PDB file of C-alpha atoms in Angstrom:
ATOM      1  CA  MET A   1     123.612  66.689 121.618  1.00  0.00           C
ATOM      2  CA  LYS A   2     123.213  70.456 121.927  1.00  0.00           C
ATOM      3  CA  LYS A   3     126.255  70.999 119.729  1.00  0.00           C
ATOM      4  CA  LEU A   4     124.804  68.701 117.099  1.00  0.00           C
ATOM      5  CA  VAL A   5     121.482  70.555 117.101  1.00  0.00           C
ATOM      6  CA  LEU A   6     123.263  73.922 116.889  1.00  0.00           C
ATOM      7  CA  ALA A   7     125.478  72.689 114.060  1.00  0.00           C
ATOM      8  CA  ILE A   8     122.445  71.474 112.101  1.00  0.00           C
ATOM      9  CA  ALA A   9     120.654  74.777 112.739  1.00  0.00           C
ATOM     10  CA  PHE A  10     123.636  76.792 111.498  1.00  0.00           C
ATOM     11  CA  ILE A  11     123.977  74.616 108.416  1.00  0.00           C
ATOM     12  CA  GLY A  12     120.278  75.041 107.691  1.00  0.00           C
ATOM     13  CA  ILE A  13     120.415  78.804 108.130  1.00  0.00           C
ATOM     14  CA  GLY A  14     123.546  78.957 106.008  1.00  0.00           C
ATOM     15  CA  GLY A  15     121.836  76.965 103.294  1.00  0.00           C
ATOM     16  CA  PHE A  16     118.886  79.351 103.257  1.00  0.00           C
ATOM     17  CA  ALA A  17     121.206  82.345 103.177  1.00  0.00           C
ATOM     18  CA  MET A  18     123.132  80.911 100.238  1.00  0.00           C
ATOM     19  CA  ALA A  19     119.892  80.141  98.391  1.00  0.00           C
ATOM     20  CA  GLN A  20     118.875  83.809  98.319  1.00  0.00           C
ATOM     21  CA  GLN A  21     119.266  85.174  94.826  1.00  0.00           C
ATOM     22  CA  THR A  22     119.751  88.768  93.834  1.00  0.00           C
ATOM     23  CA  THR A  23     117.565  90.059  91.061  1.00  0.00           C
ATOM     24  CA  THR A  24     119.044  91.857  88.107  1.00  0.00           C
ATOM     25  CA  PRO A  25     117.277  94.417  85.916  1.00  0.00           C
ATOM     26  CA  GLN A  26     116.991  91.756  83.197  1.00  0.00           C
ATOM     27  CA  ASP A  27     115.222  89.442  85.646  1.00  0.00           C
ATOM     28  CA  LYS A  28     112.812  92.198  86.587  1.00  0.00           C
ATOM     29  CA  GLU A  29     112.122  92.974  82.930  1.00  0.00           C
ATOM     30  CA  ALA A  30     111.545  89.290  82.167  1.00  0.00           C
ATOM     31  CA  ARG A  31     109.212  88.951  85.154  1.00  0.00           C
ATOM     32  CA  ARG A  32     107.335  92.103  84.108  1.00  0.00           C
ATOM     33  CA  ALA A  33     106.942  90.805  80.542  1.00  0.00           C
ATOM     34  CA  GLU A  34     105.751  87.432  81.841  1.00  0.00           C
ATOM     35  CA  MET A  35     103.244  89.098  84.144  1.00  0.00           C
ATOM     36  CA  HIS A  36     102.011  91.311  81.301  1.00  0.00           C
ATOM     37  CA  GLN A  37     101.538  88.254  79.092  1.00  0.00           C
ATOM     38  CA  LYS A  38      99.610  86.441  81.838  1.00  0.00           C
ATOM     39  CA  MET A  39      97.377  89.475  82.337  1.00  0.00           C
ATOM     40  CA  GLU A  40      96.654  89.610  78.603  1.00  0.00           C
ATOM     41  CA  GLN A  41      95.756  85.913  78.604  1.00  0.00           C
ATOM     42  CA  LYS A  42      93.537  86.400  81.632  1.00  0.00           C
ATOM     43  CA  HIS A  43      91.836  89.353  79.958  1.00  0.00           C
ATOM     44  CA  GLN A  44      91.279  87.317  76.790  1.00  0.00           C
ATOM     45  CA  LYS A  45      89.785  84.433  78.779  1.00  0.00           C
ATOM     46  CA  HIS A  46      87.527  86.902  80.571  1.00  0.00           C
ATOM     47  CA  LEU A  47      86.295  88.291  77.259  1.00  0.00           C
ATOM     48  CA  GLU A  48      85.666  84.763  75.955  1.00  0.00           C
ATOM     49  CA  GLN A  49      83.749  83.894  79.114  1.00  0.00           C
ATOM     50  CA  MET A  50      81.664  87.073  78.797  1.00  0.00           C
ATOM     51  CA  GLN A  51      80.942  86.230  75.168  1.00  0.00           C
ATOM     52  CA  LYS A  52      79.812  82.760  76.166  1.00  0.00           C
ATOM     53  CA  ASP A  53      77.804  83.799  79.248  1.00  0.00           C
ATOM     54  CA  LEU A  54      76.115  86.834  77.709  1.00  0.00           C
ATOM     55  CA  ASN A  55      75.807  85.407  74.210  1.00  0.00           C
ATOM     56  CA  LEU A  56      77.650  88.370  72.685  1.00  0.00           C
ATOM     57  CA  ASN A  57      78.243  88.765  68.976  1.00  0.00           C
ATOM     58  CA  ASP A  58      81.652  89.633  67.518  1.00  0.00           C
ATOM     59  CA  ALA A  59      80.795  93.335  67.180  1.00  0.00           C
ATOM     60  CA  GLN A  60      79.882  93.543  70.862  1.00  0.00           C
ATOM     61  CA  VAL A  61      83.103  91.770  71.851  1.00  0.00           C
ATOM     62  CA  ALA A  62      85.109  94.228  69.758  1.00  0.00           C
ATOM     63  CA  GLN A  63      83.308  97.174  71.367  1.00  0.00           C
ATOM     64  CA  ILE A  64      83.930  95.805  74.863  1.00  0.00           C
ATOM     65  CA  LYS A  65      87.585  95.196  74.047  1.00  0.00           C
ATOM     66  CA  SER A  66      87.888  98.755  72.749  1.00  0.00           C
ATOM     67  CA  LEU A  67      86.181 100.083  75.879  1.00  0.00           C
ATOM     68  CA  HIS A  68      88.600  98.165  78.121  1.00  0.00           C
ATOM     69  CA  GLU A  69      91.614  99.446  76.167  1.00  0.00           C
ATOM     70  CA  THR A  70      90.344 103.027  76.408  1.00  0.00           C
ATOM     71  CA  ARG A  71      89.790 102.671  80.138  1.00  0.00           C
ATOM     72  CA  LYS A  72      93.251 101.151  80.566  1.00  0.00           C
ATOM     73  CA  ALA A  73      94.833 104.092  78.707  1.00  0.00           C
ATOM     74  CA  GLU A  74      92.881 106.570  80.875  1.00  0.00           C
ATOM     75  CA  MET A  75      94.028 104.854  84.058  1.00  0.00           C
ATOM     76  CA  LYS A  76      97.639 104.891  82.884  1.00  0.00           C
ATOM     77  CA  ALA A  77      97.399 108.605  82.056  1.00  0.00           C
ATOM     78  CA  ASP A  78      95.892 109.332  85.494  1.00  0.00           C
ATOM     79  CA  PHE A  79      98.693 107.366  87.133  1.00  0.00           C
ATOM     80  CA  GLU A  80     101.344 109.339  85.245  1.00  0.00           C
ATOM     81  CA  LYS A  81      99.605 112.629  86.053  1.00  0.00           C
ATOM     82  CA  ASN A  82      99.521 111.817  89.766  1.00  0.00           C
ATOM     83  CA  LYS A  83     103.113 110.542  89.752  1.00  0.00           C
ATOM     84  CA  VAL A  84     104.519 114.089  89.977  1.00  0.00           C
ATOM     85  CA  ALA A  85     102.251 114.926  92.915  1.00  0.00           C
ATOM     86  CA  ARG A  86     103.253 111.713  94.725  1.00  0.00           C
ATOM     87  CA  GLN A  87     106.943 112.452  94.231  1.00  0.00           C
ATOM     88  CA  ALA A  88     106.499 116.011  95.512  1.00  0.00           C
ATOM     89  CA  LYS A  89     104.674 114.713  98.566  1.00  0.00           C
ATOM     90  CA  MET A  90     107.452 112.192  99.252  1.00  0.00           C
ATOM     91  CA  GLU A  91     110.099 114.931  98.970  1.00  0.00           C
ATOM     92  CA  ASP A  92     108.096 117.070 101.401  1.00  0.00           C
ATOM     93  CA  MET A  93     107.883 114.166 103.858  1.00  0.00           C
ATOM     94  CA  LYS A  94     111.645 113.555 103.560  1.00  0.00           C
ATOM     95  CA  SER A  95     112.431 117.200 104.285  1.00  0.00           C
ATOM     96  CA  LYS A  96     110.107 117.180 107.315  1.00  0.00           C
ATOM     97  CA  ARG A  97     111.740 113.975 108.571  1.00  0.00           C
ATOM     98  CA  SER A  98     115.230 115.430 108.211  1.00  0.00           C
ATOM     99  CA  GLN A  99     114.078 118.622 109.974  1.00  0.00           C
ATOM    100  CA  MET A 100     112.716 116.523 112.842  1.00  0.00           C
ATOM    101  CA  ASP A 101     116.002 114.626 113.029  1.00  0.00           C
ATOM    102  CA  ALA A 102     117.911 117.905 113.270  1.00  0.00           C
ATOM    103  CA  ASP A 103     115.557 119.205 115.968  1.00  0.00           C
ATOM    104  CA  MET A 104     115.795 115.965 117.958  1.00  0.00           C
ATOM    105  CA  LYS A 105     119.586 116.074 117.694  1.00  0.00           C
ATOM    106  CA  LYS A 106     119.526 119.553 119.266  1.00  0.00           C
ATOM    107  CA  ILE A 107     117.226 118.433 122.088  1.00  0.00           C
ATOM    108  CA  LEU A 108     118.712 115.016 122.985  1.00  0.00           C
ATOM    109  CA  THR A 109     122.147 114.089 124.229  1.00  0.00           C
ATOM    110  CA  PRO A 110     124.269 112.033 121.806  1.00  0.00           C
ATOM    111  CA  ASP A 111     123.494 108.807 123.714  1.00  0.00           C
ATOM    112  CA  GLN A 112     119.784 109.572 123.815  1.00  0.00           C
ATOM    113  CA  TYR A 113     119.787 110.456 120.125  1.00  0.00           C
ATOM    114  CA  ASP A 114     121.527 107.181 119.207  1.00  0.00           C
ATOM    115  CA  LYS A 115     119.026 105.204 121.277  1.00  0.00           C
ATOM    116  CA  TRP A 116     116.118 107.114 119.709  1.00  0.00           C
ATOM    117  CA  GLN A 117     117.484 106.348 116.213  1.00  0.00           C
ATOM    118  CA  ALA A 118     117.894 102.641 117.063  1.00  0.00           C
ATOM    119  CA  ASP A 119     114.350 102.451 118.473  1.00  0.00           C
ATOM    120  CA  ARG A 120     112.963 104.184 115.413  1.00  0.00           C
ATOM    121  CA  LYS A 121     114.818 101.821 113.090  1.00  0.00           C
ATOM    122  CA  ALA A 122     113.547  98.775 115.049  1.00  0.00           C
ATOM    123  CA  LYS A 123     109.957 100.018 114.854  1.00  0.00           C
ATOM    124  CA  MET A 124     110.350 100.574 111.101  1.00  0.00           C
ATOM    125  CA  GLU A 125     111.532  96.975 110.684  1.00  0.00           C
ATOM    126  CA  GLN A 126     108.576  95.724 112.719  1.00  0.00           C
ATOM    127  CA  ARG A 127     106.202  97.660 110.453  1.00  0.00           C
ATOM    128  CA  LYS A 128     107.858  96.214 107.354  1.00  0.00           C
ATOM    129  CA  VAL A 129     107.510  92.677 108.700  1.00  0.00           C
ATOM    130  CA  ALA A 130     103.893  93.299 109.685  1.00  0.00           C
ATOM    131  CA  MET A 131     103.074  94.651 106.226  1.00  0.00           C
ATOM    132  CA  LYS A 132     104.784  91.705 104.573  1.00  0.00           C
ATOM    133  CA  ASP A 133     102.854  89.291 106.797  1.00  0.00           C
ATOM    134  CA  ARG A 134      99.621  91.075 105.940  1.00  0.00           C
ATOM    135  CA  LYS A 135     100.359  90.727 102.231  1.00  0.00           C
ATOM    136  CA  MET A 136     101.158  87.033 102.679  1.00  0.00           C
ATOM    137  CA  MET A 137      97.869  86.478 104.495  1.00  0.00           C
ATOM    138  CA  LYS A 138      95.896  88.028 101.619  1.00  0.00           C
ATOM    139  CA  LYS A 139      97.382  85.690  99.013  1.00  0.00           C
ATOM    140  CA  PRO A 140      95.236  82.664  98.189  1.00  0.00           C
ATOM    141  CA  MET A 141      96.470  79.391  99.610  1.00  0.00           C
ATOM    142  CA  ASN A 142      96.170  77.515  96.323  1.00  0.00           C
ATOM    143  CA  THR A 143      98.126  79.397  93.679  1.00  0.00           C
ATOM    144  CA  ALA A 144      98.046  76.577  91.136  1.00  0.00           C
ATOM    145  CA  ALA A 145      96.265  77.295  87.885  1.00  0.00           C
ATOM    146  CA  PRO A 146      92.777  75.812  87.636  1.00  0.00           C
ATOM    147  CA  GLU A 147      92.452  72.760  85.445  1.00  0.00           C
ATOM    148  CA  ALA A 148      90.936  73.225  81.998  1.00  0.00           C
ATOM    149  CA  LYS A 149      87.549  71.644  81.491  1.00  0.00           C
TER     150      LYS A 149
END
């Protein structure tokens, strides 16, 4: 009985492992384009809803659309401007981490250093899992699109 349960478990795990797909750059581009299209549709629906709720005329809708586009361009420019600073900060953190590694290697014995590295790697994995779980908890339970009225 135990062997049967183990065999079924291994088959199930194997099936899940085989089902994992690797993403290619084309897949990422397609997903990005799809997401961009959905965001545009959502933005358009939002504008239509604002027009209906606030009883806006066409000129007001055009002005609001222009305002949103301007704001979007500003945000993108700010993001690009801060990108260099973020990269510099990441490089600084990497150099500090490598310096700490070198210092720890001098202080610890080889066995202690290996154990310290393994513990650090395990803690990093735990943080990744915790962050992933936190993201999953924030997602709405019902991801289906609302029905049109």
